[in-house]
mmCIF file of C-alpha atoms and ligand atoms in Angstrom:
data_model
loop_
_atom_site.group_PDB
_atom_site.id
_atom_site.type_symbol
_atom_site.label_atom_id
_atom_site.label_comp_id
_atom_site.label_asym_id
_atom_site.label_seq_id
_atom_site.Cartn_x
_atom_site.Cartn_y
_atom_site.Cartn_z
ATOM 1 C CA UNK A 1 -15.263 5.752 64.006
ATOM 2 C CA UNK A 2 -13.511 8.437 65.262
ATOM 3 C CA UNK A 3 -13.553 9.663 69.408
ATOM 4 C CA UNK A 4 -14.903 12.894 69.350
ATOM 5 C CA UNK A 5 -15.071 15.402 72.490
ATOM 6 C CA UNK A 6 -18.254 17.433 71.434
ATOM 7 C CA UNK A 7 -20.311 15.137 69.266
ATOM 8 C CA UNK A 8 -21.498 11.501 69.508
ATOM 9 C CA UNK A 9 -21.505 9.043 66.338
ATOM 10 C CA UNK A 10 -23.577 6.279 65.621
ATOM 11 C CA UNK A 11 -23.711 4.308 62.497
ATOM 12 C CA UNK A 12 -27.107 2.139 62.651
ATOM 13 C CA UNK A 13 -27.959 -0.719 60.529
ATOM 14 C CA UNK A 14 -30.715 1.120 58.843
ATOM 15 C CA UNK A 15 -27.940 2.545 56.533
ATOM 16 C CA UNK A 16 -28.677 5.844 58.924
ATOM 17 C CA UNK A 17 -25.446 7.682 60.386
ATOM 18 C CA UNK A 18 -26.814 9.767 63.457
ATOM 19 C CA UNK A 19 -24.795 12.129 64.937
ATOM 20 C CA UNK A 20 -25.851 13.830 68.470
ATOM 21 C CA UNK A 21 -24.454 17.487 69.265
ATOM 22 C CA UNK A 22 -23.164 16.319 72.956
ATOM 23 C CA UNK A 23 -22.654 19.413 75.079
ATOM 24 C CA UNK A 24 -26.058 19.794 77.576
ATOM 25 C CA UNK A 25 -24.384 21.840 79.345
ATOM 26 C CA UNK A 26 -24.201 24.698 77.514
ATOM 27 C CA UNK A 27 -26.902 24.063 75.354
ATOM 28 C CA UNK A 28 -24.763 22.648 72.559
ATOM 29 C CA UNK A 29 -23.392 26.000 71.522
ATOM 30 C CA UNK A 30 -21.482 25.650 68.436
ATOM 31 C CA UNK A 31 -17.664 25.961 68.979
ATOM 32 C CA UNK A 32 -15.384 25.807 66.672
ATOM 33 C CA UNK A 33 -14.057 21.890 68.094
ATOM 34 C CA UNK A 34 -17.470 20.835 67.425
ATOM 35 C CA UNK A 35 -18.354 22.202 63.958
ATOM 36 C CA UNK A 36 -15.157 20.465 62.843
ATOM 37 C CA UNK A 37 -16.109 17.372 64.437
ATOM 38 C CA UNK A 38 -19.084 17.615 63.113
ATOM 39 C CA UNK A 39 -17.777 18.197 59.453
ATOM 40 C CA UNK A 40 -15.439 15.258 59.767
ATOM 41 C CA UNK A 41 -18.188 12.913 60.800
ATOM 42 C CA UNK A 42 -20.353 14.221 57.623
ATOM 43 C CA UNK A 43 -17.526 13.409 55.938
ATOM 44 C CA UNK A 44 -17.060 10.007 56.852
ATOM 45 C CA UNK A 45 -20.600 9.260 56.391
ATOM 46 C CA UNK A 46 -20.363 10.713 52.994
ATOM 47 C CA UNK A 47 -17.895 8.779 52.035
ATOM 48 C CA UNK A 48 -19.165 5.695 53.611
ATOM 49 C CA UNK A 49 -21.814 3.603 51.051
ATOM 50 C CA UNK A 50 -23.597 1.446 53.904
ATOM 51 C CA UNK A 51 -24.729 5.160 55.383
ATOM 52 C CA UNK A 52 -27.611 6.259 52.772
ATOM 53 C CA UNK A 53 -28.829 9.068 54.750
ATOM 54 C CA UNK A 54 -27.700 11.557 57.834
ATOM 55 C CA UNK A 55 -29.431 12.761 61.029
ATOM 56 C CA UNK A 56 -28.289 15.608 63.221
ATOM 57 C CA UNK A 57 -29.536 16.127 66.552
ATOM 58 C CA UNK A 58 -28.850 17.329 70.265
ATOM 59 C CA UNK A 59 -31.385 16.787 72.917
ATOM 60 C CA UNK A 60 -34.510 17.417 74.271
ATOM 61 C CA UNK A 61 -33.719 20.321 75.730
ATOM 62 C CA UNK A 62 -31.846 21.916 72.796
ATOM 63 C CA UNK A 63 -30.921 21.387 69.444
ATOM 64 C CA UNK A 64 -28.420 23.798 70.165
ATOM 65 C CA UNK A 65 -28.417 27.704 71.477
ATOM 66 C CA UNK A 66 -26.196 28.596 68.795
ATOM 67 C CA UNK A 67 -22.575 29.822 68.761
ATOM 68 C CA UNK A 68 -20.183 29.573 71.588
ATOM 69 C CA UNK A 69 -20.963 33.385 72.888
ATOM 70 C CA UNK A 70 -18.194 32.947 75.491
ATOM 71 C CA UNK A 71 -15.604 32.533 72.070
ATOM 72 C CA UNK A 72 -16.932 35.244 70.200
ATOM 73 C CA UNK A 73 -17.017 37.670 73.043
ATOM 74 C CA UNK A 74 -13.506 39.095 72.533
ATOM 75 C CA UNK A 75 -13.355 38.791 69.179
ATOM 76 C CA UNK A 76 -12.490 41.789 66.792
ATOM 77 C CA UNK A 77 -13.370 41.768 63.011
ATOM 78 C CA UNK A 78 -9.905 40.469 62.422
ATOM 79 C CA UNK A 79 -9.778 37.634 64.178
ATOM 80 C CA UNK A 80 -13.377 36.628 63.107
ATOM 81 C CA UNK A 81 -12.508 36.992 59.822
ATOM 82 C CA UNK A 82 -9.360 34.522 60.372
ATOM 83 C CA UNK A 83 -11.424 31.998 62.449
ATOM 84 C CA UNK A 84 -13.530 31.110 59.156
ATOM 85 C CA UNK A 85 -16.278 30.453 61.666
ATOM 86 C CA UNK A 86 -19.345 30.706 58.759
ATOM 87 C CA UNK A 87 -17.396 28.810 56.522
ATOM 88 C CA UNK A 88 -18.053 25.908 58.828
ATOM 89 C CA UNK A 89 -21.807 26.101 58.540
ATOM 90 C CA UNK A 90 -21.873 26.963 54.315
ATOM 91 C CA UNK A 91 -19.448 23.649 54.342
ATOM 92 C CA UNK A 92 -21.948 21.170 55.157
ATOM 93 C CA UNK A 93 -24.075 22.194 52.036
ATOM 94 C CA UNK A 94 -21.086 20.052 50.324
ATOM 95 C CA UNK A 95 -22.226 16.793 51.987
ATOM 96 C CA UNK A 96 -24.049 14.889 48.625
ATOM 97 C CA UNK A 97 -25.823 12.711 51.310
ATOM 98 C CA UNK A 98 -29.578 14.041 52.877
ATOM 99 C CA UNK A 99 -29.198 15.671 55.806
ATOM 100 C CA UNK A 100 -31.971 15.486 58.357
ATOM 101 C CA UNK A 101 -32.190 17.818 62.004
ATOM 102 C CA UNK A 102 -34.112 16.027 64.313
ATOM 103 C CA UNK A 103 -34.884 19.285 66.800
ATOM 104 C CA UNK A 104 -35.949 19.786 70.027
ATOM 105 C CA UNK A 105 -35.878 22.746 72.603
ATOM 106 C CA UNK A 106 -33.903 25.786 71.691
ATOM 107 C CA UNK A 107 -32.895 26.098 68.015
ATOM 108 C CA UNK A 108 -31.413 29.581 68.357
ATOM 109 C CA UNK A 109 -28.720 31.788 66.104
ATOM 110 C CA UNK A 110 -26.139 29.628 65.048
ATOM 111 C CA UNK A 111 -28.266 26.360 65.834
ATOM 112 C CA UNK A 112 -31.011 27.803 63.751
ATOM 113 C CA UNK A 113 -28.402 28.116 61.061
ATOM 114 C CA UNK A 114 -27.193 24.387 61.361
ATOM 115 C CA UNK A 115 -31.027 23.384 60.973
ATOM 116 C CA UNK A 116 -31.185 25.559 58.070
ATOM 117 C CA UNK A 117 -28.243 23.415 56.385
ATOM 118 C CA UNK A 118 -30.058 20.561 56.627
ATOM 119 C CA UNK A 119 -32.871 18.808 53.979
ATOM 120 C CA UNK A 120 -35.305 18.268 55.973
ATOM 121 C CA UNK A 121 -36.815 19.137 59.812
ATOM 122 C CA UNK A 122 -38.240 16.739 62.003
ATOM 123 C CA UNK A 123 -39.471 19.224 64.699
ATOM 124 C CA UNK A 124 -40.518 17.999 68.441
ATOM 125 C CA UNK A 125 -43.773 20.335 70.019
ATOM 126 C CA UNK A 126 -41.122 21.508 72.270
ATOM 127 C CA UNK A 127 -38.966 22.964 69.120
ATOM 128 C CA UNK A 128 -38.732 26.834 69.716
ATOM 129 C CA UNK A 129 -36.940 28.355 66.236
ATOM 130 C CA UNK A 130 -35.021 31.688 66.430
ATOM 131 C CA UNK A 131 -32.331 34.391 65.312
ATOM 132 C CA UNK A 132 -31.763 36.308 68.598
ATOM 133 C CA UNK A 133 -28.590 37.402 67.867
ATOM 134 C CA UNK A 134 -30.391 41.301 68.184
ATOM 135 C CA UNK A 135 -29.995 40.651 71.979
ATOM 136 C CA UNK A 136 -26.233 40.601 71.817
ATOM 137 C CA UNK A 137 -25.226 43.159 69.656
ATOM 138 C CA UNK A 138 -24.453 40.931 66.310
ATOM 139 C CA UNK A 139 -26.661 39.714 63.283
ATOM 140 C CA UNK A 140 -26.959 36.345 61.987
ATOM 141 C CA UNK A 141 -24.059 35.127 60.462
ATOM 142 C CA UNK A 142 -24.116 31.596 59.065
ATOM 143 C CA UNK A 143 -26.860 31.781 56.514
ATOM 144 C CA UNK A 144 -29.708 33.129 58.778
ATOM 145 C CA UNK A 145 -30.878 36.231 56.744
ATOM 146 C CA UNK A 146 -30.443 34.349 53.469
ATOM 147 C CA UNK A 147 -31.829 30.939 54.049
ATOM 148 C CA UNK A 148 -35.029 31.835 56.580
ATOM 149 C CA UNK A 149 -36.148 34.415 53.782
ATOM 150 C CA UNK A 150 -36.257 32.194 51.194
ATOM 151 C CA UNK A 151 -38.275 29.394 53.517
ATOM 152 C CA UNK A 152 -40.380 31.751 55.365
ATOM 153 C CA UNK A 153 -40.450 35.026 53.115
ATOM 154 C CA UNK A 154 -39.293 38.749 54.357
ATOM 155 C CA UNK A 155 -42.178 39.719 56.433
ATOM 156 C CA UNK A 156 -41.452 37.029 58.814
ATOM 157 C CA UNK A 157 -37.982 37.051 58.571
ATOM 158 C CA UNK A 158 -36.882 40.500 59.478
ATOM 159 C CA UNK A 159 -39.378 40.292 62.778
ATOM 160 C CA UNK A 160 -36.808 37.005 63.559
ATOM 161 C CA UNK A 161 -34.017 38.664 62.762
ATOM 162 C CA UNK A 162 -34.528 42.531 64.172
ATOM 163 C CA UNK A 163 -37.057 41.837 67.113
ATOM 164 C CA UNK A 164 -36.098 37.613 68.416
ATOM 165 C CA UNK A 165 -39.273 36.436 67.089
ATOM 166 C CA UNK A 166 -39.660 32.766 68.153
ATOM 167 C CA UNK A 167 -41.551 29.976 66.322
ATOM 168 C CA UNK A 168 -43.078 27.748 68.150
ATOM 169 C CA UNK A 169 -42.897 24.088 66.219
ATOM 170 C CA UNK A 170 -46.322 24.686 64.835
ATOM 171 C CA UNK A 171 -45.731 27.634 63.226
ATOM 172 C CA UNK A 172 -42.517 26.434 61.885
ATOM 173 C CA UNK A 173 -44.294 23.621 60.628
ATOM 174 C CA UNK A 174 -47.204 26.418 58.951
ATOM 175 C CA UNK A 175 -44.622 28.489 57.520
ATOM 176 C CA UNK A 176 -42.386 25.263 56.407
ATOM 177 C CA UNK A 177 -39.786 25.651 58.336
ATOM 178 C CA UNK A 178 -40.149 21.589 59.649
ATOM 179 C CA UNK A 179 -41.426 18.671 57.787
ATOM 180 C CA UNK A 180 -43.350 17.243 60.311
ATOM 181 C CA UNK A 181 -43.426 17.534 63.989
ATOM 182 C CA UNK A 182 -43.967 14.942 66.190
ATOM 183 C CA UNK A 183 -44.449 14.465 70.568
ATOM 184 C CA UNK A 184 -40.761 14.714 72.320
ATOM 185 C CA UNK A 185 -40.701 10.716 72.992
ATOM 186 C CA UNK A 186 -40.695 10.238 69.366
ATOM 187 C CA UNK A 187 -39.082 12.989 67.821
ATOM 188 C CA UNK A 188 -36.197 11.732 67.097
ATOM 189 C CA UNK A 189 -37.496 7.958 65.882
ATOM 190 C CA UNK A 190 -39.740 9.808 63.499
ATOM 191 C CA UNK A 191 -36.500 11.457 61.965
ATOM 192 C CA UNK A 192 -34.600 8.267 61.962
ATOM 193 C CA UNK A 193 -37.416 6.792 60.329
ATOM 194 C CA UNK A 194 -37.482 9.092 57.606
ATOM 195 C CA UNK A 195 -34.038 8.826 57.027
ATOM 196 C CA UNK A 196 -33.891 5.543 56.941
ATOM 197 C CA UNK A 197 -36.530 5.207 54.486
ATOM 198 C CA UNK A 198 -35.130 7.878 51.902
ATOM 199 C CA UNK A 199 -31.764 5.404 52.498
ATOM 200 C CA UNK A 200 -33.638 2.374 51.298
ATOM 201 C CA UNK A 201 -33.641 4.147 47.894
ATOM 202 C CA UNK A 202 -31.493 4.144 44.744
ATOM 203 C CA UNK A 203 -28.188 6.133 46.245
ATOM 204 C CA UNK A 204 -27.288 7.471 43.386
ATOM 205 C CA UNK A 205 -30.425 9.454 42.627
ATOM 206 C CA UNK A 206 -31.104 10.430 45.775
ATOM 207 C CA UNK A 207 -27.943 12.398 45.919
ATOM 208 C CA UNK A 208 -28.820 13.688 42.504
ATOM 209 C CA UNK A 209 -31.938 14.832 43.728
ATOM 210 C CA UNK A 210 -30.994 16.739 46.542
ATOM 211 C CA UNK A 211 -28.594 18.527 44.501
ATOM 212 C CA UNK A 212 -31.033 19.781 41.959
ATOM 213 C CA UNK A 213 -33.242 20.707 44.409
ATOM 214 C CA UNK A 214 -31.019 22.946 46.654
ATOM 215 C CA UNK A 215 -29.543 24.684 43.527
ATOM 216 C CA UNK A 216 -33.378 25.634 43.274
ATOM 217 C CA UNK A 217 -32.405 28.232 45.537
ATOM 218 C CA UNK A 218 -28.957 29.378 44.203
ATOM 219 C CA UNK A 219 -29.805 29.318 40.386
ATOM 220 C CA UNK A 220 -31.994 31.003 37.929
ATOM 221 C CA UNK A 221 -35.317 28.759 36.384
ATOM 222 C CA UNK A 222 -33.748 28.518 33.300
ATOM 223 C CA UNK A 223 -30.048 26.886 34.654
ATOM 224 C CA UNK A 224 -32.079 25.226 37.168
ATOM 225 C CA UNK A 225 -34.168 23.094 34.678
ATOM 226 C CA UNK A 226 -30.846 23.238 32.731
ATOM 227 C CA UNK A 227 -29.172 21.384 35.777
ATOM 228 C CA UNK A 228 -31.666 18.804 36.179
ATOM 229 C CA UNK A 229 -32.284 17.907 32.509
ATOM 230 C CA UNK A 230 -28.233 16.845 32.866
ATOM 231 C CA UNK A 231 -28.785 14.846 36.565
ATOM 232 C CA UNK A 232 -31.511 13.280 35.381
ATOM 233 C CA UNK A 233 -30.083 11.979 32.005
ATOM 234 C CA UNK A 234 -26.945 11.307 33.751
ATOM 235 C CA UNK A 235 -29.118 8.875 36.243
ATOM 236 C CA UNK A 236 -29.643 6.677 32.860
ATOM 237 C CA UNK A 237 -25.982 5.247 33.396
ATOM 238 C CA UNK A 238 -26.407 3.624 36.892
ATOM 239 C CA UNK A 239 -26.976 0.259 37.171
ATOM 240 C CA UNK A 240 -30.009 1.168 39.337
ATOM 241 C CA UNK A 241 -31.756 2.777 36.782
ATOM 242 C CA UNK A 242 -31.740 -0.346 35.161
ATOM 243 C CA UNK A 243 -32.733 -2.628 38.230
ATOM 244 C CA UNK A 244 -35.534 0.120 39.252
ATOM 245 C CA UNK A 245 -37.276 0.183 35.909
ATOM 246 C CA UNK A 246 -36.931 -3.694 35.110
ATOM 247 C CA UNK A 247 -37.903 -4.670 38.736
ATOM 248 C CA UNK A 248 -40.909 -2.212 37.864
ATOM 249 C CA UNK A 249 -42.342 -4.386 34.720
ATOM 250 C CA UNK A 250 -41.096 -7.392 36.847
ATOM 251 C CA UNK A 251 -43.374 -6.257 39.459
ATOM 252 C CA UNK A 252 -41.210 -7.376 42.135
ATOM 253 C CA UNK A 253 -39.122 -5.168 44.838
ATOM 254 C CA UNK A 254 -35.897 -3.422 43.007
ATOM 255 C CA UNK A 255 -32.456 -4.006 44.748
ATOM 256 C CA UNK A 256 -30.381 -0.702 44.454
ATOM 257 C CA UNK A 257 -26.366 -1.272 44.840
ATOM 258 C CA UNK A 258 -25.543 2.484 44.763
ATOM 259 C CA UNK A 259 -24.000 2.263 41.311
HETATM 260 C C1 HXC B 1 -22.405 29.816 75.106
HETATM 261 C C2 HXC B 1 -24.371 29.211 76.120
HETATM 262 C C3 HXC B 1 -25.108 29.580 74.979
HETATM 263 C C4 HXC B 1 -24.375 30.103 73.860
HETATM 264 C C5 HXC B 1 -26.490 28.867 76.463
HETATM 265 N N1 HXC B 1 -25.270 28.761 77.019
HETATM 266 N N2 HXC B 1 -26.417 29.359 75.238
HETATM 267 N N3 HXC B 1 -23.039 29.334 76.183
HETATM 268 N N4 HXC B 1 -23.035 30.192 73.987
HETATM 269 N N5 HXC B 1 -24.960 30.426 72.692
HETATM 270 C C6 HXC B 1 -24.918 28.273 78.356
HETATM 271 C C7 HXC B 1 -25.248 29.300 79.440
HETATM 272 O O1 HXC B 1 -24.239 30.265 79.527
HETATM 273 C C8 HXC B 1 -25.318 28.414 80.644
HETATM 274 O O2 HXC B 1 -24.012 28.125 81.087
HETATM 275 C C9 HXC B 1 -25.914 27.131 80.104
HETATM 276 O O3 HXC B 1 -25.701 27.143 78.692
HETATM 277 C C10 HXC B 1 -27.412 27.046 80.332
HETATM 278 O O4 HXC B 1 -28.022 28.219 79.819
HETATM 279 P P1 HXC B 1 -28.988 29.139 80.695
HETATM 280 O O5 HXC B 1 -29.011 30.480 80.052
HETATM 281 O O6 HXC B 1 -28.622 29.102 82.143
HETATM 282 O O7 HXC B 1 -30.370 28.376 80.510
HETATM 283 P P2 HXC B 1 -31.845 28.992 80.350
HETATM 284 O O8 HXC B 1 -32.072 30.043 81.367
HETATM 285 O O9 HXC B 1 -32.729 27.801 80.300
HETATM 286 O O10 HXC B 1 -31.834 29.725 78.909
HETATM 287 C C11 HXC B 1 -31.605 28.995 77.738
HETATM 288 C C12 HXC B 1 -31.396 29.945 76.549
HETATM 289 C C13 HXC B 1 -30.307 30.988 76.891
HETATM 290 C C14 HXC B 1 -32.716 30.687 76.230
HETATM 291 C C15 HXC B 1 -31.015 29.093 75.349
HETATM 292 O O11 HXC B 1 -29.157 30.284 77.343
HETATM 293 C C16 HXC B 1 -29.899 31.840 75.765
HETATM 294 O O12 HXC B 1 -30.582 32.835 75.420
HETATM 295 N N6 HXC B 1 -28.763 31.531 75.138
HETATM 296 C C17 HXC B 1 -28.149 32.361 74.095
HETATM 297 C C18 HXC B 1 -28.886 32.245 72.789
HETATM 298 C C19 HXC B 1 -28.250 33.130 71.727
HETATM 299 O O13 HXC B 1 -28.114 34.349 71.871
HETATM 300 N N7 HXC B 1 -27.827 32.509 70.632
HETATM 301 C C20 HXC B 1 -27.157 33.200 69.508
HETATM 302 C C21 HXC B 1 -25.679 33.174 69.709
HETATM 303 S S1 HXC B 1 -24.831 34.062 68.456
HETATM 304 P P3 HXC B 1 -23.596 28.134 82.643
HETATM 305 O O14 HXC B 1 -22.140 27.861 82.614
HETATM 306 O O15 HXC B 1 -23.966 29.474 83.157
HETATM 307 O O16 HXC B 1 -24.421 27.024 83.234
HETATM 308 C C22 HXC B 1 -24.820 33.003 67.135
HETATM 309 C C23 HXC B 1 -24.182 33.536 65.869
HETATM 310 C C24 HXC B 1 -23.973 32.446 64.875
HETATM 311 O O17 HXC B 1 -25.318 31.945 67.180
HETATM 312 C C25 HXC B 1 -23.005 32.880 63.792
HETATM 313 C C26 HXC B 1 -22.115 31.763 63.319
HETATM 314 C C27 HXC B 1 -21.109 32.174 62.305
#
């Protein structure tokens, strides 16, 4: 595995790759050097068939506090629109694997964002979501607007976005905005866990499945049933298939090879 500055990597024998946003300092805001680390280290766990499933997370204290505001202060519309900097959140929703944010503390702007890329939220009671961007003259810009109104609807929404409306981890849980949330000792076992069980399962479909289900959001009913009519038949050519349904009848434990 690579040496990264901002991030650290770990790739457990659960067939989980965990990745920890590493800069407590400053709340792991988001620069640039570690969304690209970040991306690379998706990448390699995409590509990597003993990793069946992905956790992001910082630390107690913070998932993260968003974007680096000290980069962005000088900024003109130019230069922002050179820097790509949203590209590198909408990226990760290219990674076929299931993401999972493990999130405690601040989950503000830009870290809010990076949750919302993920599949799944394993909260800690300390988790405090939020778009406070308001506060400092900008608006959400890495899928903020879109992605919290289509979780938590537009009443909610546009008092996060216009007015820094926090949720605690219980309402995030209420409104589905987390999975599950769980006391800070555990948080992040209770994600791993998770993960690790959804990476126990046929690889294959799994990765199928998370597709059809974030296109939910992106296509109409029709292409959306359209879209999983093909994944599903197309799931009839993998060896697993055929080892999940015989092991089935066989009433013994199937053994899924990912192909
Ligand atoms: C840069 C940040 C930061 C940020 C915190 N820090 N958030 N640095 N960018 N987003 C730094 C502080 O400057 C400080 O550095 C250190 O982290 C600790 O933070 P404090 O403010 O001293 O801690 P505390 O008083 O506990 O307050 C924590 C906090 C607050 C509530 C999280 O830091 C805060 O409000 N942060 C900004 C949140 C925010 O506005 N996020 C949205 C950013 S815009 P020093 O060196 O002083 O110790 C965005 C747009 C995304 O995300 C769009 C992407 C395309």
């Amino acid at each position: 595995m690579n040496e990264y500055q901002d991030i650290l990597v770990e790739k457990r024998d659960d067939r989980v790759g965990l990745i920890r946003l590493n800069r407590p300092k400053a709340m792991n805001a988001l620069r640039p050097l570690l969304m690209d680390e970040l991306w690379d280290a998706l990448q390699a766990f995409d590509a990597d068939p003993e990793v069946g499933a992905i956790v992001i997370t910082g630390n107690e204290r913070a998932f993260s506090a968003g974007a680096d505001i000290g980069e962005m202060a000088t900024m003109d519309p130019v230069k922002m629109l050179g820097s790509h900097l949203s590209e590198r959140w909408h990226r990760i929703g290219r990674i076929r694997k299931p993401i999972i944010a493990a999130v405690s503390g601040y989950c503000l702007g830009g870290g809010c964002e990076l949750a919302l890329t993920c599949d799944m939220i394993v909260a800690s009671e300390t988790a405090q979501f939020g778009q406070p961007e308001i506060n400092i003259g900008i608006m959400p810009g890495a899928g903020g607007t879109q992605r919290l109104a289509r979780v938590l609807g537009k009443y909610l929404t546009m008092e996060m976005v216009l007015n820094d409306r926090r949720l605690s981890a219980q309402e995030a849980l209420q409104h589905g905005l987390a999975n599950r949330v769980a006391p800070v000792e555990v948080y992040l076992d209770e994600a791993i866990k998770l993960a690790a069980s959804i990476a126990a399962r046929a690889p294959v479909a799994v990765q199928l499945a998370k597709e059809a289900v974030n296109k939910a959001f992106e296509m109409t009913l029709e292409e959306g049933l359209q879209l999983e009519e093909r994944l599903f038949y197309f799931l009839f050519a993998t060896e697993d298939q055929k080892e999940g349904m015989r092991a089935f009848l066989e009433k013994r434990k199937p053994e899924f090879k990912g192909r």
